[in-house]
Short mmCIF file of C-alpha atoms in Angstrom, two decimals:
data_model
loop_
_atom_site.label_atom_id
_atom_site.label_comp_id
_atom_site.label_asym_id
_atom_site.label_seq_id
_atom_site.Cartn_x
_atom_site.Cartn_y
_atom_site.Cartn_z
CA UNK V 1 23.24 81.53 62.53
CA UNK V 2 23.55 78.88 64.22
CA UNK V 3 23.53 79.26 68.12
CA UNK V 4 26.27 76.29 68.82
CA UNK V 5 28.72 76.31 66.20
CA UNK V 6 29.95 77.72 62.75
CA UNK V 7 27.23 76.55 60.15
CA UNK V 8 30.48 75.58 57.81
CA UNK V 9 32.11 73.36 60.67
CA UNK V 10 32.13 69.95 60.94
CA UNK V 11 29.82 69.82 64.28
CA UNK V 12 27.01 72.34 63.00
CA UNK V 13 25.87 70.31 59.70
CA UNK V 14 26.03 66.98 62.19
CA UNK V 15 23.90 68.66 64.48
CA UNK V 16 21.48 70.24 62.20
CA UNK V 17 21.47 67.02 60.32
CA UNK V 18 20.38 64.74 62.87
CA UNK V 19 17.55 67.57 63.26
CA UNK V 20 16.49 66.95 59.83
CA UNK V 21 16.31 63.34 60.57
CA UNK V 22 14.04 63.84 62.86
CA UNK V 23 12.24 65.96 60.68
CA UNK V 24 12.09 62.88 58.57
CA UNK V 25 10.40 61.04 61.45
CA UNK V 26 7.87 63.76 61.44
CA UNK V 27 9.34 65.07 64.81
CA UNK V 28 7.94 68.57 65.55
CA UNK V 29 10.48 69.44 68.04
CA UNK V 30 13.08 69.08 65.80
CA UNK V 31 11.76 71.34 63.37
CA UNK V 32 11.42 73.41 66.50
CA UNK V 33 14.62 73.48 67.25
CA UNK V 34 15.54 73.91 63.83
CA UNK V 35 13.82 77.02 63.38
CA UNK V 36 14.70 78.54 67.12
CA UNK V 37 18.29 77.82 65.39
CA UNK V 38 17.78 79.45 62.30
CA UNK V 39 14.72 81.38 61.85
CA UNK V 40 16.08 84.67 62.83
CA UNK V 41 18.94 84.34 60.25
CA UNK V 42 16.51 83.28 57.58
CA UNK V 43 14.08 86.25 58.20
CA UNK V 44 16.79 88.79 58.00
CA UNK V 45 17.50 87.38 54.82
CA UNK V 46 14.46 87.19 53.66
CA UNK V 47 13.31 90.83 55.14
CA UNK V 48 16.55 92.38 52.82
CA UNK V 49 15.39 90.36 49.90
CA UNK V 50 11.72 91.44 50.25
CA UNK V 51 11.67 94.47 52.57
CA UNK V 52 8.44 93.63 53.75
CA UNK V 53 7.67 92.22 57.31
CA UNK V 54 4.29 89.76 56.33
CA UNK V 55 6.24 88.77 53.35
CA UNK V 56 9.52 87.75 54.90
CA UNK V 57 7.63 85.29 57.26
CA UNK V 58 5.26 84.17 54.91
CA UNK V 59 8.29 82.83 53.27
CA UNK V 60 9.51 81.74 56.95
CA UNK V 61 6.57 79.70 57.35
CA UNK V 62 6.73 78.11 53.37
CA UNK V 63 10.73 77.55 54.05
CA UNK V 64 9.62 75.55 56.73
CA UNK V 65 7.00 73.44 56.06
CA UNK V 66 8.83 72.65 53.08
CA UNK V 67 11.73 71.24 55.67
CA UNK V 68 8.92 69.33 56.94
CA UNK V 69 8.09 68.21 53.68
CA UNK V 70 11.03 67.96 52.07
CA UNK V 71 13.71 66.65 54.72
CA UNK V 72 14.63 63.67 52.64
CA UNK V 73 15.53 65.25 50.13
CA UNK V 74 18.47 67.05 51.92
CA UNK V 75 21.82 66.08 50.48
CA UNK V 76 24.34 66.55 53.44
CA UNK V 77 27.13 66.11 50.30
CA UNK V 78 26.01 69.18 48.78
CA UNK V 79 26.57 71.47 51.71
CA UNK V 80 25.36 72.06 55.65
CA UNK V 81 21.77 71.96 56.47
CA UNK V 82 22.02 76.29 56.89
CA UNK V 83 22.48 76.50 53.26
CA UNK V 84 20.08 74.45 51.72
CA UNK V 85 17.94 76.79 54.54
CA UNK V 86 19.24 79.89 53.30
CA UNK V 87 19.06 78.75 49.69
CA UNK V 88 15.68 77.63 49.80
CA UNK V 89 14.70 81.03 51.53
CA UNK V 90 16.61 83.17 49.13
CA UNK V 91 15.03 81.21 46.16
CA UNK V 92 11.45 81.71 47.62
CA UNK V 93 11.79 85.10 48.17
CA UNK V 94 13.63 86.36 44.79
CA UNK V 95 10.51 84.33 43.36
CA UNK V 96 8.20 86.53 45.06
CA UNK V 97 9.91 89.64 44.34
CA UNK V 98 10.12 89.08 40.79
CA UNK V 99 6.58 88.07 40.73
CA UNK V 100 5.52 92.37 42.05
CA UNK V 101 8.01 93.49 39.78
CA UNK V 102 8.17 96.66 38.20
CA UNK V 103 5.96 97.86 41.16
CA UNK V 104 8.94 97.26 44.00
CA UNK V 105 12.25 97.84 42.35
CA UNK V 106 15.90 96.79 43.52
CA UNK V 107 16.66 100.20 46.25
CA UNK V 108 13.27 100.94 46.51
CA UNK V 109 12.61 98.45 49.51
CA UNK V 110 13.32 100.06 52.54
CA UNK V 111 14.21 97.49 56.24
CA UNK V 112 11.17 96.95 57.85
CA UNK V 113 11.75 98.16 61.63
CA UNK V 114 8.72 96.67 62.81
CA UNK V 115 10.88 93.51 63.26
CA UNK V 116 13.69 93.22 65.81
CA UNK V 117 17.00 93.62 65.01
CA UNK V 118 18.72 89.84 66.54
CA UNK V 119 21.67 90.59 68.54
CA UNK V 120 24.57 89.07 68.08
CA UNK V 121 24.16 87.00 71.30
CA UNK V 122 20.50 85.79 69.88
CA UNK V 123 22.10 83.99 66.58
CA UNK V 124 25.69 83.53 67.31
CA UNK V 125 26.56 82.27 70.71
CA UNK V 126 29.22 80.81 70.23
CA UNK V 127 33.22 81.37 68.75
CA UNK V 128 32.82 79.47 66.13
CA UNK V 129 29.73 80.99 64.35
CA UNK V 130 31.01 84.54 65.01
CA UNK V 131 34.30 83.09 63.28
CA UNK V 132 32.38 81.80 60.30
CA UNK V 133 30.72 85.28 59.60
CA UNK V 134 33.65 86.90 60.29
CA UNK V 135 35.40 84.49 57.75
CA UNK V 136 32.59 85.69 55.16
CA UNK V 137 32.92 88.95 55.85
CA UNK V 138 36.51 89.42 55.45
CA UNK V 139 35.79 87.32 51.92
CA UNK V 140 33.59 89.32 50.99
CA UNK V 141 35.56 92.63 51.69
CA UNK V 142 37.87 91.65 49.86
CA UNK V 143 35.77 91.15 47.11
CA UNK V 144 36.33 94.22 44.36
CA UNK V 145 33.50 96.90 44.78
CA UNK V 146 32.25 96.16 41.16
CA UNK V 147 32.59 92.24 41.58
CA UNK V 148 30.89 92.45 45.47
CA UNK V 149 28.16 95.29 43.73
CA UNK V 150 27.17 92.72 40.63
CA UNK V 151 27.08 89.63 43.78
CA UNK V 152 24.65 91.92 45.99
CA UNK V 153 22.28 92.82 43.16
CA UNK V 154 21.83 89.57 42.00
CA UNK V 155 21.68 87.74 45.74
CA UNK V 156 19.57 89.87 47.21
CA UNK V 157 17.48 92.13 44.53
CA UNK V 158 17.46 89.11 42.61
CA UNK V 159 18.39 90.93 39.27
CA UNK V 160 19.38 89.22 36.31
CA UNK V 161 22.40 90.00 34.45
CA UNK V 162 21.28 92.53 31.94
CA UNK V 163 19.38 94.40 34.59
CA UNK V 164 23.06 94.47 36.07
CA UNK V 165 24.44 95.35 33.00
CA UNK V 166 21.40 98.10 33.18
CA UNK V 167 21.98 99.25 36.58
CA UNK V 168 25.53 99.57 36.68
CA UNK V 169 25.98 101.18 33.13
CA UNK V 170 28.36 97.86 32.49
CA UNK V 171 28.59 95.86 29.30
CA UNK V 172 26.63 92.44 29.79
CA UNK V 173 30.06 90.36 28.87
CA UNK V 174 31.78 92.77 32.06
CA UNK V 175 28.93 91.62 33.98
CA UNK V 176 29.20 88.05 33.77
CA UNK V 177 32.69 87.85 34.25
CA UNK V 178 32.35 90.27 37.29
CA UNK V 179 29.97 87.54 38.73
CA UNK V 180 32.30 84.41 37.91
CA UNK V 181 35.26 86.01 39.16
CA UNK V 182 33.05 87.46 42.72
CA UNK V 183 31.73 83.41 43.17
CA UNK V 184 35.11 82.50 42.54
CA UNK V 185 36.64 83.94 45.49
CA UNK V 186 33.72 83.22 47.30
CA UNK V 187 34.36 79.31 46.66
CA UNK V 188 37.93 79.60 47.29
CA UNK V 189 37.06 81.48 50.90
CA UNK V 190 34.59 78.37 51.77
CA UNK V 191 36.50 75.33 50.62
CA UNK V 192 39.55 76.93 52.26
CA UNK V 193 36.91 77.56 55.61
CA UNK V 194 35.73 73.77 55.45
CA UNK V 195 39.26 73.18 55.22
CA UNK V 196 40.66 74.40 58.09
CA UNK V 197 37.17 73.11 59.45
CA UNK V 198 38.04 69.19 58.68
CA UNK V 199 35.95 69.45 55.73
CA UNK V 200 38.35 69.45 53.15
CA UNK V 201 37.88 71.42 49.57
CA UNK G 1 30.75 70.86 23.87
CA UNK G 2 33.82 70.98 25.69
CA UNK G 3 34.23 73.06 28.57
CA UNK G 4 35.03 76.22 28.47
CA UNK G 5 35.04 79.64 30.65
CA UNK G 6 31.67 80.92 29.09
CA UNK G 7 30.64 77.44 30.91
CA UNK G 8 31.49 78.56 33.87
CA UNK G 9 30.12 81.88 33.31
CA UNK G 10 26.51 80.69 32.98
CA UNK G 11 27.31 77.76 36.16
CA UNK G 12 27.95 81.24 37.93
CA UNK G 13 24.14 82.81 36.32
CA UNK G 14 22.67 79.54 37.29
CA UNK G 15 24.19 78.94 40.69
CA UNK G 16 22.66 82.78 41.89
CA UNK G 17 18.97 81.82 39.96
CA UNK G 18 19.55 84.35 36.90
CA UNK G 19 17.56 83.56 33.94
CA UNK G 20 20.45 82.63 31.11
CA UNK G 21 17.95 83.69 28.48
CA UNK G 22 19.57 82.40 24.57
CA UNK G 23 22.14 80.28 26.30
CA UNK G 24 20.11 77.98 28.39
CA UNK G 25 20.01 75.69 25.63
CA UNK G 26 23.55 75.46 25.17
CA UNK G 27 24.37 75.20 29.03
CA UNK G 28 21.62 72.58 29.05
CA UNK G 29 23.16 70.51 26.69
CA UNK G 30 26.44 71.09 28.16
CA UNK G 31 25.75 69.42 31.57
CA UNK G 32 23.56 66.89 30.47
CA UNK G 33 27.08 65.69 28.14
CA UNK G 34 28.65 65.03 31.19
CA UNK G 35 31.24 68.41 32.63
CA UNK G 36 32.15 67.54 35.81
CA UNK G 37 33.55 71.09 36.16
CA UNK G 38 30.77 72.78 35.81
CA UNK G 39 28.76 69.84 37.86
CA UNK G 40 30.97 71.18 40.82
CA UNK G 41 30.79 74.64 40.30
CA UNK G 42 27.31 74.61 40.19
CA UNK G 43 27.01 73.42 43.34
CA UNK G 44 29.99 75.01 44.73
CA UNK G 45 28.92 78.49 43.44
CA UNK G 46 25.88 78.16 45.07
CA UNK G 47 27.59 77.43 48.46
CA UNK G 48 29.75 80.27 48.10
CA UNK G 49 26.60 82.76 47.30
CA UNK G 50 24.91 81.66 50.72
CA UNK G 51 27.96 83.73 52.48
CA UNK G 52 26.54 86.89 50.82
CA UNK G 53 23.75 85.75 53.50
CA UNK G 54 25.93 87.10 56.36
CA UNK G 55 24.80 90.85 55.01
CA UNK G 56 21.58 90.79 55.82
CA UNK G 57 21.06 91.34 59.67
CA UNK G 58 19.39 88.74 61.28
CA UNK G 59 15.57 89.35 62.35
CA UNK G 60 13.79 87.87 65.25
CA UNK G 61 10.62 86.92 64.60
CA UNK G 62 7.51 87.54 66.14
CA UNK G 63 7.03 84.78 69.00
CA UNK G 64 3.93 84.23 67.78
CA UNK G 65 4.71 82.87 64.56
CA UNK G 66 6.55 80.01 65.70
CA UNK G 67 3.90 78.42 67.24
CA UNK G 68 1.80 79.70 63.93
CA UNK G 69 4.38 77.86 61.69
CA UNK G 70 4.54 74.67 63.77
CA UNK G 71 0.60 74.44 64.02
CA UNK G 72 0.25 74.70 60.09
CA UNK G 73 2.25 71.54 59.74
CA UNK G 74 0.29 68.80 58.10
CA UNK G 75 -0.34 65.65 60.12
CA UNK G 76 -0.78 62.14 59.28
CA UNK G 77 -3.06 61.48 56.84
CA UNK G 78 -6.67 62.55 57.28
CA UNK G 79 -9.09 59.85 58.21
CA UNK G 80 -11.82 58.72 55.31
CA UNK G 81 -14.45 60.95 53.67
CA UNK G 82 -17.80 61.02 55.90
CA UNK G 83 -19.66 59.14 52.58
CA UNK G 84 -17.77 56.53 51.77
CA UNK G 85 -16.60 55.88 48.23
CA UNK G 86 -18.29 53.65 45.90
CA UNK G 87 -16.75 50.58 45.96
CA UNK G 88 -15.65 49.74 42.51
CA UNK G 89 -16.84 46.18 40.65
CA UNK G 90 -13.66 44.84 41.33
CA UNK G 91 -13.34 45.61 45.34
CA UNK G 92 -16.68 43.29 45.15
CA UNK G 93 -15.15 40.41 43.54
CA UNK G 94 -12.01 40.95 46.15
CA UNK G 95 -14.88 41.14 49.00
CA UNK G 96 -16.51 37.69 47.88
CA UNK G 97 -12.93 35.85 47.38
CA UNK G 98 -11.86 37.30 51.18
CA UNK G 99 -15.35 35.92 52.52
CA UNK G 100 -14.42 32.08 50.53
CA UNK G 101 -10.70 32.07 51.61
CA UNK G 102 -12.27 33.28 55.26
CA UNK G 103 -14.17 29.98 55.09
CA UNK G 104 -11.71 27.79 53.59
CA UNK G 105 -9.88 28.67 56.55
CA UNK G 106 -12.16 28.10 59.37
CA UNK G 107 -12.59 25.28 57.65
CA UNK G 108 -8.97 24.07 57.57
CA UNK G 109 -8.74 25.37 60.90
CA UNK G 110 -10.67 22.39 62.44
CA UNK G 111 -9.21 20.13 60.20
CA UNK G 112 -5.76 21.37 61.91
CA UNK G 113 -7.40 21.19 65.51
CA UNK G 114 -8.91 17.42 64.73
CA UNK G 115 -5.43 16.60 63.56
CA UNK G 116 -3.21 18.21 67.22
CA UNK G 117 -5.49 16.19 68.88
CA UNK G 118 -5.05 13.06 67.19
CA UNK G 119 -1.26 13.29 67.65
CA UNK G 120 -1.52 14.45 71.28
CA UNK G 121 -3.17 11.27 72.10
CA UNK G 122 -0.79 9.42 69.88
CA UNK G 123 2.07 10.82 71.77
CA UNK G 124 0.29 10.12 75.02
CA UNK G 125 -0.10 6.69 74.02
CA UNK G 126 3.74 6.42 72.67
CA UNK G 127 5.03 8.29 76.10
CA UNK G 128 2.96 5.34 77.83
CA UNK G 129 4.64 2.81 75.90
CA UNK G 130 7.89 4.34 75.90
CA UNK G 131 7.56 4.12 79.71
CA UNK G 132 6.99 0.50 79.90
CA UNK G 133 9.43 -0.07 77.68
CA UNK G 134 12.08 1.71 79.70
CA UNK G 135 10.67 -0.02 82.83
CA UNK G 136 10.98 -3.48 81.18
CA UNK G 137 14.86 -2.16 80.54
CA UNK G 138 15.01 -1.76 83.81
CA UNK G 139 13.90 -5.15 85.04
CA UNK G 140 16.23 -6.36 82.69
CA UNK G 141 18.96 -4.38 83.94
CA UNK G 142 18.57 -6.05 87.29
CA UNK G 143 18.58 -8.74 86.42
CA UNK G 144 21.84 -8.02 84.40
CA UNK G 145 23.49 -6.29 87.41
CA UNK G 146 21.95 -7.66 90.24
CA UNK G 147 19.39 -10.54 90.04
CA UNK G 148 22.54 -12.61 87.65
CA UNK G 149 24.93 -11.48 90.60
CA UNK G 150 26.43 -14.82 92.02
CA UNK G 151 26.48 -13.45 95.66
CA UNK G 152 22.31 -12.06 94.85
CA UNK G 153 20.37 -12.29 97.76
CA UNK G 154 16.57 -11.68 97.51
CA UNK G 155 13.95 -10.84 100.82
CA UNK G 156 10.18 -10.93 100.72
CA UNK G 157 8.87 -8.03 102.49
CA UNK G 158 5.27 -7.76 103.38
CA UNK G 159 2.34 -5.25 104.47
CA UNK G 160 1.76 -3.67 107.82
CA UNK G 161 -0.99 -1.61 108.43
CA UNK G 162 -1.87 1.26 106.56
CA UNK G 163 -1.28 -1.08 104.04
CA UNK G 164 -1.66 -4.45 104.65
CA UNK G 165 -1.66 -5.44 101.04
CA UNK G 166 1.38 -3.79 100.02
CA UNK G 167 3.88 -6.44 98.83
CA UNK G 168 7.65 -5.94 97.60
CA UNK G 169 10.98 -8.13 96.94
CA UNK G 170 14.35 -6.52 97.81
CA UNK G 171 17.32 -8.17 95.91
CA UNK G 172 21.28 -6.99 96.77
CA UNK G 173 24.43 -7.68 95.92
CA UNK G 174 27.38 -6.86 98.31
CA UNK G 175 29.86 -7.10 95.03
CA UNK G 176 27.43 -4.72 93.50
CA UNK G 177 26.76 -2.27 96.09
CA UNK G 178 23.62 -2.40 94.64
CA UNK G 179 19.63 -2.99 96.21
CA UNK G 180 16.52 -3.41 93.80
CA UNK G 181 13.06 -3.01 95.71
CA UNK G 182 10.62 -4.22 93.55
CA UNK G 183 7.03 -3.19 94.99
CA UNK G 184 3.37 -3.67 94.49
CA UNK G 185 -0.10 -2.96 95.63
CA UNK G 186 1.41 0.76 97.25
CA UNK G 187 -0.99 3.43 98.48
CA UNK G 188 -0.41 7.01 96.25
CA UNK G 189 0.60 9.15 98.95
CA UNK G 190 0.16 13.16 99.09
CA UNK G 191 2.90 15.18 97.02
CA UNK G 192 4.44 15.96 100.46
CA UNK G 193 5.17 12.01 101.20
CA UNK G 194 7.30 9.34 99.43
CA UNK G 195 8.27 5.76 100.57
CA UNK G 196 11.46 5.23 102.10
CA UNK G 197 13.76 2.59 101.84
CA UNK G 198 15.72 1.11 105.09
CA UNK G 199 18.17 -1.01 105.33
CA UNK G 200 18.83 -2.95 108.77
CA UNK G 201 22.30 -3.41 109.06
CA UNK G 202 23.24 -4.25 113.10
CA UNK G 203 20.30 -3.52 114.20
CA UNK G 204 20.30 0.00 113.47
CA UNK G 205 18.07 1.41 110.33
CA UNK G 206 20.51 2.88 107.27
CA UNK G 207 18.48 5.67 104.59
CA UNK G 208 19.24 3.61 101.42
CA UNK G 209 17.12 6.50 99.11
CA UNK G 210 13.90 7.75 98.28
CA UNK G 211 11.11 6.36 96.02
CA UNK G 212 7.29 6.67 94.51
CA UNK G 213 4.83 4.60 93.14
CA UNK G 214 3.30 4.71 89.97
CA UNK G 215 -0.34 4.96 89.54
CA UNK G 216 -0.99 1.73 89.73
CA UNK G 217 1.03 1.27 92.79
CA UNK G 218 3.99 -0.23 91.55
CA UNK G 219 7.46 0.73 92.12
CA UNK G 220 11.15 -0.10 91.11
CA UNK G 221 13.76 1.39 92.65
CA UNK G 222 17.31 0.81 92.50
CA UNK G 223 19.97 1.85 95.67
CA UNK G 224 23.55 2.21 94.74
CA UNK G 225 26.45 2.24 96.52
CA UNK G 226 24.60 1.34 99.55
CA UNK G 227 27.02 1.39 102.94
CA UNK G 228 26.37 -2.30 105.15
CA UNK G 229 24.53 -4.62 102.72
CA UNK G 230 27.73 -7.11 103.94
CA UNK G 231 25.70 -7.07 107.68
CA UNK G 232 22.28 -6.06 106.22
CA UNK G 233 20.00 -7.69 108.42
CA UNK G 234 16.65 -6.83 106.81
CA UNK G 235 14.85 -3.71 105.24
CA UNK G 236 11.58 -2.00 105.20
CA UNK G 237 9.85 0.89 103.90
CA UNK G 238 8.44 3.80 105.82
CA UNK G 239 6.29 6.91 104.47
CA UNK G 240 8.26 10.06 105.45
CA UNK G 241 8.49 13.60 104.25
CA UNK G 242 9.76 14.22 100.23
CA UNK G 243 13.01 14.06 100.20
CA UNK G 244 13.61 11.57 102.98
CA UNK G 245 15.16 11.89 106.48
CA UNK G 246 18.12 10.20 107.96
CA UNK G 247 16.01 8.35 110.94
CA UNK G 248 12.65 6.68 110.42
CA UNK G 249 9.55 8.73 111.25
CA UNK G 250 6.57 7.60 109.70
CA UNK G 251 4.74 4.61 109.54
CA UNK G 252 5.87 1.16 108.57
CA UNK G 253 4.47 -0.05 105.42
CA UNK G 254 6.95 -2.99 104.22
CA UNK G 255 8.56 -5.09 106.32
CA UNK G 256 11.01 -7.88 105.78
CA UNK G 257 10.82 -11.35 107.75
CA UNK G 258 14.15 -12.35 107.30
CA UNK G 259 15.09 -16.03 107.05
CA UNK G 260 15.68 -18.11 110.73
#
């Protein structure tokens, strides 16, 4: 996350957005900084999604040059710069594990421990960012098992909703709604985050 | 279509990048009508699905990819082919009107310098008249102010050696305040010198101002407010450092011989 305040807060997308501008500029260092910021966060993403260490930062190295390609194209309005990070990781990777499918199937991917677990101090270090996380957390907790279960498989094995329907022995209509009403929450946790955060809904 | 909560159903699909199969279409159609609900919970349900993101344990990466990442960046934009490209028909045509408009304006060039130096000797020629003019102003002024006084008084002063043929006339007027030295036949001096102008008033030399000559060794110079011209006795004209001095130093170039 980010290593000076909550990704959802009103300093964080400021910060990470004048980074981007510089990106713009073609300035390396703020792509460095971006990715000293972010990178670990991305890869453990990426590393659940793909359970592969070479993949995970192949798709670390595409995320990023496509922030260096791409950095005017970020819409601040649409959400903090982490997101459109973590979206445009989570998009590259479900890609690429849909592309090896039926070889590697959703449970079969095991966590690669040839990378380094970040610690807490690496990616969060400060209040605010451990707040945020704990913020999704508790949102997400709170989340019924079958709504949170139908979230997971799609987010991270990247299955659509008749695999769902497939894998959890649930009618495809139970399915859906499971994943409106699990975003639902979701949304109402952020908005009421950026909220408190100066952000408004 | 209006909106509805199958809408929102497939926003939800969409926002997490599952395939909505049949319904695309539909959903398609849907947004492209105009639902500003589902416009928002598009992008709102995708916000909301990056907290999932918080389950995945972050990973340090290898040191060694950072600088692996940052050196695969693409630079500006590569320098030219090693052949060159055939230049097309029409980058020949473009050549061949650069060369004629490069000529046209060398040409016009000149025709620009011939003209600046045409009006710099015009203006050179107006400044000169323009000075003349202003002198002749002068003289007229004077004679306005001092010469058409009715208490004018007027003294012939003449060269001493260094420069014997140096001649002037000094007019006053007491009601005035006012002298006019009007000189000819004056030495240039260096740019450290100027000729200054005395006034003898009980036997003791006043400073009554600074002046130069022109090139041709005239001079004009008017004195105002000038303290004893009621007991001035007679003046003269010394060379003394720019600026003047309050006591005569140099050399006496212009005397007066006043009247018996």
């Amino acid at each position: 996350m980010c290593s000076r305040s909550s990704p959802m807060s009103s300093e964080s997308p400021e910060t990470d957005r004048a980074l981007v501008a510089r990106i713009e500029s073609r300035d390396t260092d703020a792509l460095a900084l971006l990715y000293d910021r972010h990178s670990a966060r991305l890869l453990g993403l990426a590393q659940r999604i793909l359970g592969d260490t070479g993949e995970a930062e192949e798709i670390l190295q595409e995320v990023f040059l496509y922030v260096w390609r791409a950095a005017a194209t970020f819409d601040s309005s649409r959400g903090p710069v982490l997101a459109w990070l973590l979206v445009a990781t989570r998009s590259r990777a479900i890609d690429r594990l849909r592309s090896r499918r039926p070889s590697v199937r959703a449970g079969g991917r095991g966590q690669n421990a040839a990378l380094d677990p970040a610690s807490g101090e690496d990616v969060e270090a400060d209040a605010a960012s451990r707040e945020w996380e704990a913020r999704c957390r508790e949102a997400i907790g709170q989340l019924p098992q079958d709504q949170r279960r139908a979230l997971e498989l799609a987010y991270f094995e990247g299955l659509t909703h008749q695999e769902i329907a497939e894998a959890t022995s649930s009618p495809l209509g139970t399915v859906k709604t499971r994943v409106r009403l699990g975003l639902m929450k979701l949304r109402e946790s952020v908005r009421s985050y950026r909220k408190s955060e100066g952000h408004g809904a | 279509m209006a909106h509805n909560e199958r809408f929102e159903e497939l926003a939800a699909l969409q926002a997490l990048g599952m395939p909505l199969g049949g319904e695309a279409p539909d959903f398609a159609r849907h947004l492209d009508e105009g639902c500003p609900v589902c416009e928002e919970l598009l992008a709102d349900f995708r916000l909301a699905a990056t907290t999932l993101s918080v389950e995945a344990p972050p990973r340090r990466p290898r040191p060694e990819l950072r600088g692996r990442i940052l050196a695969s960046l693409p630079g500006p934009a590569a320098a030219p082919a090693v052949r060159p490209a055939p230049v097309p028909r029409t980058a020949w045509w473009l050549a061949a009107a650069a060369a004629i408009l490069f000529v046209f304006i060398l040409w016009d060039d000149a025709r620009v310098r011939r003209q600046r130096e045409e009006l710099r000797s015009q203006t050179a020629q107006l400044s000169g008249e323009l000075a003349r003019a202003q002198a002749e102003t002068a003289r007229r002024d004077l004679r306005v102010r001092v010469l058409e006084s009715d208490d004018v008084k007027v003294l012939y002063l003449g060269g001493k050696d260094p420069q014997p043929g140096a001649r002037a006339k000094v007019f006053w007027s007491e009601k005035a305040k006012t002298g006019v030295i009007l000189a000819g036949n004056l030495a240039p001096l260096p740019p450290g010198k100027q000729y200054e102008l005395w006034v003898f008033a009980e036997g003791k030399p006043v400073a009554a101002g600074v002046f130069d000559a022109d090139s041709s060794g005239r001079a004009l110079f008017e004195s105002k407010n000038l303290p004893g011209l009621a007991s001035a006795q007679n003046f003269a004209v010394t060379i003394e450092p720019r600026g003047g001095v309050p006591q005569p130093t140099g050399p006496v170039v212009l005397v007066g011989t006043p009247a018996a």
